[in-house]
Amino acid sequence: MSSYVGVVVSDPELHSQFTQVELRTLKSKFNSNKTLLDRFTVGDLPPVLAKLNAFSGTFDADEIKSVLDKSYPDADQEVDFETFLRAFLSVQARGVEKSGGSKGSSSFLKTSTTTVHHAINEAEKASYVSHVNSYLRDDPFLKSYLPIDPATNAFFDLVKDGVLLCKLINLAVPGTIDERAINTKKILNPWERNENLTLGLNSAKAIGCTVVNIGTQDIAEGRPYLVLGLISQIIKIQMLADLNFKKTPSLFQLVDDTQDAEELMGLAPEKVLLKWMNFHLKKAGYEKQVTNFSSDVKDGEAYAYLLNALAPEHSTHVTLETKDPTERAKKVLEQAEKMDCKRYLSPKDIVDGSANLNLAFVAQIFQHRNGLTDDSSKSTSFAEMMIDDVETSREERCFRLWINSLGTATYVNNVFEDLRNGWVLLEVLDKVSPGSVNWKHANKPPIKMPFKKVENCNEVIKIGKELRFSLVNVAGNDIVQGNKKLLLAFLWQLMRYTMLQLLKNLRSHSQGKEITDADILNWANRKVKRVGRTSQADSFRDKNLSSGIFFLELLTAVEPRVVNWSLVTSGETEEDKKLNATYIISVARKLGCSIFLLPEDIIEVNPKMMLILAASIMYWSLQQQSDTESNVSEDATDEGDANSVTGEISNLSLDEASESSPSGQDQELVTKADEDDVDNGNNKDA
């Protein structure tokens, strides 16, 4: 695997306005139009730009022409790539003025931690540096680089090799990355650095970070606003890790009845944190309601009440009596330090209403002293509501993370709650099958009338049937009612469809049948066999897959350097299987696979996750070959070459499928399994 070289723009200022993902997309559009038009001129720009997703529905060609006429009066002027980029920025700037919003196309985070501007917040930077210095100071590899001076750019330089990114992810969600897969050397070559960054970005998606329009090259360049945006999400996940009912059952004290408990379980962690804060403030006699971590806390009064309630031994009326907001904020932080809350924000940050830093501050107070008593009887009765089948819980996690990785406008915190109005499902369908949703028929949240939710979900089912999903006796109301089995069955088919479409698009230039589950299995077996390895899988239900050896051999087959076989176990004991499974997931992500399964899925041989894992590796492998072929001239291409993408897939013939899967059981993985899920779901839950 060669190191990745991004699109280069000669003007540094122009280059800085785009991420590498955006540059690659725009370069592709530019090249295709230049080839199509032979001579690409300013006069050709309006219809070309109007078709870009960034301007679709915002501008038509005539409006774009009026914008460009001011800067490019000569319609016959030939357009080079940098002119194309500048024209794009001109139209984009007009769009910002038109909407009154901020620039959308350079925004890569679509959650509340979005960093959409290029100017960095020095206070946040200092806070994140302090966090890294505190939590990673004893790390065997990083301790020689710490502490970092927040006044310098050393933080951005340290992020460039990917090690710090991976370590922070493991702090946020321990065990996400098998640290044996991280390349840790004083000096990394470009290939090793790119591997670490790829592992970090794919793992960030796998813990719930929303990362859109950012590539490894952007981090390797140490772009401050992108780095801080990503780091802030990771730290936020770490700080809010205890804001769930499995880790903190006493949170059920915040509600009085079952209905309230169900609503609380569906809230985002930061919303739960606000509810916790208001719970204590009300008891302490604070009459206002805190609805955000910015304007509602900037006077410091709410903090004074909260700390007095949680730590009466340190309470003082002096804080409340202080009239100057900055002085009061200073006393709040002094009081918090007595509770061992490290000072990651300044009095000015409180007064300025820095949302990210105030949220982190409140989360830290919660971690140190949540003030909730252990009412075991109440916690137990509510906790019974949370008892889910383990596999159901794992699938919900997988689909939630996958949906959020797509970059949809709505962030999903709980699949079973957030998808019931149908809107998010429509957003996902529009992402994976562009143009499939008629938005004129969709009802946008907030939706108060139940029948409007049913209308959305009916549209979801209609599109699913058009995509040939198995939806026997399923209606939109089943989704609105929260039928878990039906919803998971639908999401599984949606994820599988997306993966198969990606594979299909890679071989669009070849003639042949649709790619099937059996084709993926055949490809994997042939790939392993071709490099002299002995493992073979009878199906994606093959219990021998639990050892992990087959997938490690498959990864070696597609990239010989990626697996360190000295770290691989025989996979015979449960402990050995877990070591291999954890390593497989990290190695696959390091290679470039965006996957959301857990080690348990491999150990227990979850056939759905085995299919997605194999398909993801296949997609990566064929993508590398497709990229290689695109750089080879047509006269040098051997159409019969078995190493080409066309050759790889066209060789997956029907007779091979029958040879490798005589029972056809993997071909039935979706149709039979999901029909059973649907039928059982209707009988049990509808």
CSV table of N, CA, C and O in Angstrom, one decimal, residues 14 39 86 103 113 115-116 135 162 177 228 336-337 383 394 417 482 497 499 533 589 613 616 666:
chain,number,residue,atom,x,y,z
A,14,LEU,N,-5.7,29.5,-0.9
A,14,LEU,CA,-6.8,28.8,-1.6
A,14,LEU,C,-6.9,27.3,-1.1
A,14,LEU,O,-8.0,26.8,-0.8
A,39,ARG,N,-13.0,22.1,-24.2
A,39,ARG,CA,-12.5,23.4,-23.8
A,39,ARG,C,-13.4,23.9,-22.7
A,39,ARG,O,-14.6,24.3,-23.0
A,86,ARG,N,-12.0,28.9,-7.1
A,86,ARG,CA,-12.3,30.3,-6.7
A,86,ARG,C,-13.7,30.6,-7.1
A,86,ARG,O,-14.4,31.3,-6.4
A,103,LYS,N,-20.8,28.9,6.6
A,103,LYS,CA,-20.4,28.1,5.4
A,103,LYS,C,-20.6,26.6,5.7
A,103,LYS,O,-20.0,26.1,6.6
A,113,THR,N,-21.1,19.9,18.6
A,113,THR,CA,-19.7,20.3,18.7
A,113,THR,C,-19.1,20.8,17.4
A,113,THR,O,-17.9,20.8,17.3
A,115,THR,N,-17.4,22.6,14.5
A,115,THR,CA,-16.4,23.7,14.3
A,115,THR,C,-16.5,24.1,12.9
A,115,THR,O,-15.9,23.5,12.0
A,116,VAL,N,-17.3,25.1,12.5
A,116,VAL,CA,-17.6,25.4,11.1
A,116,VAL,C,-16.7,26.6,10.7
A,116,VAL,O,-16.7,26.9,9.5
A,135,TYR,N,-4.3,13.4,31.2
A,135,TYR,CA,-4.7,12.0,31.1
A,135,TYR,C,-3.7,11.1,30.4
A,135,TYR,O,-3.7,9.8,30.6
A,162,GLY,N,-0.8,10.4,14.1
A,162,GLY,CA,-2.0,9.5,14.5
A,162,GLY,C,-1.9,8.8,15.8
A,162,GLY,O,-3.0,8.3,16.3
A,177,ILE,N,-9.5,0.5,20.2
A,177,ILE,CA,-8.3,0.2,19.4
A,177,ILE,C,-7.4,-0.8,20.1
A,177,ILE,O,-7.0,-0.6,21.2
A,228,LEU,N,-9.0,20.3,16.1
A,228,LEU,CA,-9.8,20.7,17.3
A,228,LEU,C,-11.2,20.2,17.3
A,228,LEU,O,-11.7,19.8,18.3
A,336,ALA,N,-14.8,24.5,43.0
A,336,ALA,CA,-14.7,23.2,42.2
A,336,ALA,C,-13.4,22.5,42.4
A,336,ALA,O,-13.4,21.3,42.5
A,337,GLU,N,-12.3,23.3,42.5
A,337,GLU,CA,-11.0,22.7,42.7
A,337,GLU,C,-11.0,21.9,44.1
A,337,GLU,O,-10.2,21.0,44.2
A,383,ALA,N,-34.6,-0.2,35.9
A,383,ALA,CA,-33.5,-0.8,35.2
A,383,ALA,C,-34.1,-2.0,34.4
A,383,ALA,O,-33.6,-2.4,33.4
A,394,ARG,N,-26.3,-4.9,20.8
A,394,ARG,CA,-25.1,-4.8,19.9
A,394,ARG,C,-25.5,-4.3,18.6
A,394,ARG,O,-24.8,-3.4,17.9
A,417,GLU,N,-35.6,5.1,19.6
A,417,GLU,CA,-36.4,6.3,19.9
A,417,GLU,C,-36.3,7.3,18.7
A,417,GLU,O,-37.3,7.8,18.3
A,482,GLY,N,-42.4,1.5,17.5
A,482,GLY,CA,-41.2,1.1,18.2
A,482,GLY,C,-40.9,-0.4,18.2
A,482,GLY,O,-40.3,-0.9,19.1
A,497,TYR,N,-27.6,-3.4,1.7
A,497,TYR,CA,-27.8,-2.8,0.4
A,497,TYR,C,-26.7,-1.7,0.1
A,497,TYR,O,-26.2,-1.7,-1.0
A,499,MET,N,-23.7,-1.6,1.2
A,499,MET,CA,-22.4,-2.2,1.0
A,499,MET,C,-22.4,-2.9,-0.4
A,499,MET,O,-21.4,-2.7,-1.2
A,533,ARG,N,-2.6,-19.6,1.5
A,533,ARG,CA,-3.1,-19.9,2.9
A,533,ARG,C,-4.1,-21.0,2.8
A,533,ARG,O,-4.7,-21.3,1.8
A,589,ARG,N,-9.6,-1.6,10.2
A,589,ARG,CA,-9.8,-0.1,10.2
A,589,ARG,C,-8.5,0.6,9.8
A,589,ARG,O,-8.6,1.6,9.1
A,613,LEU,N,-18.1,-7.5,7.4
A,613,LEU,CA,-16.6,-7.4,7.5
A,613,LEU,C,-15.9,-7.9,6.2
A,613,LEU,O,-15.0,-7.2,5.7
A,616,SER,N,-16.5,-5.3,3.4
A,616,SER,CA,-15.7,-4.1,3.6
A,616,SER,C,-14.3,-4.3,3.2
A,616,SER,O,-13.7,-3.4,2.5
A,666,ASP,N,-25.8,-18.8,2.7
A,666,ASP,CA,-25.5,-17.4,2.9
A,666,ASP,C,-26.3,-16.5,2.0
A,666,ASP,O,-26.5,-15.3,2.3
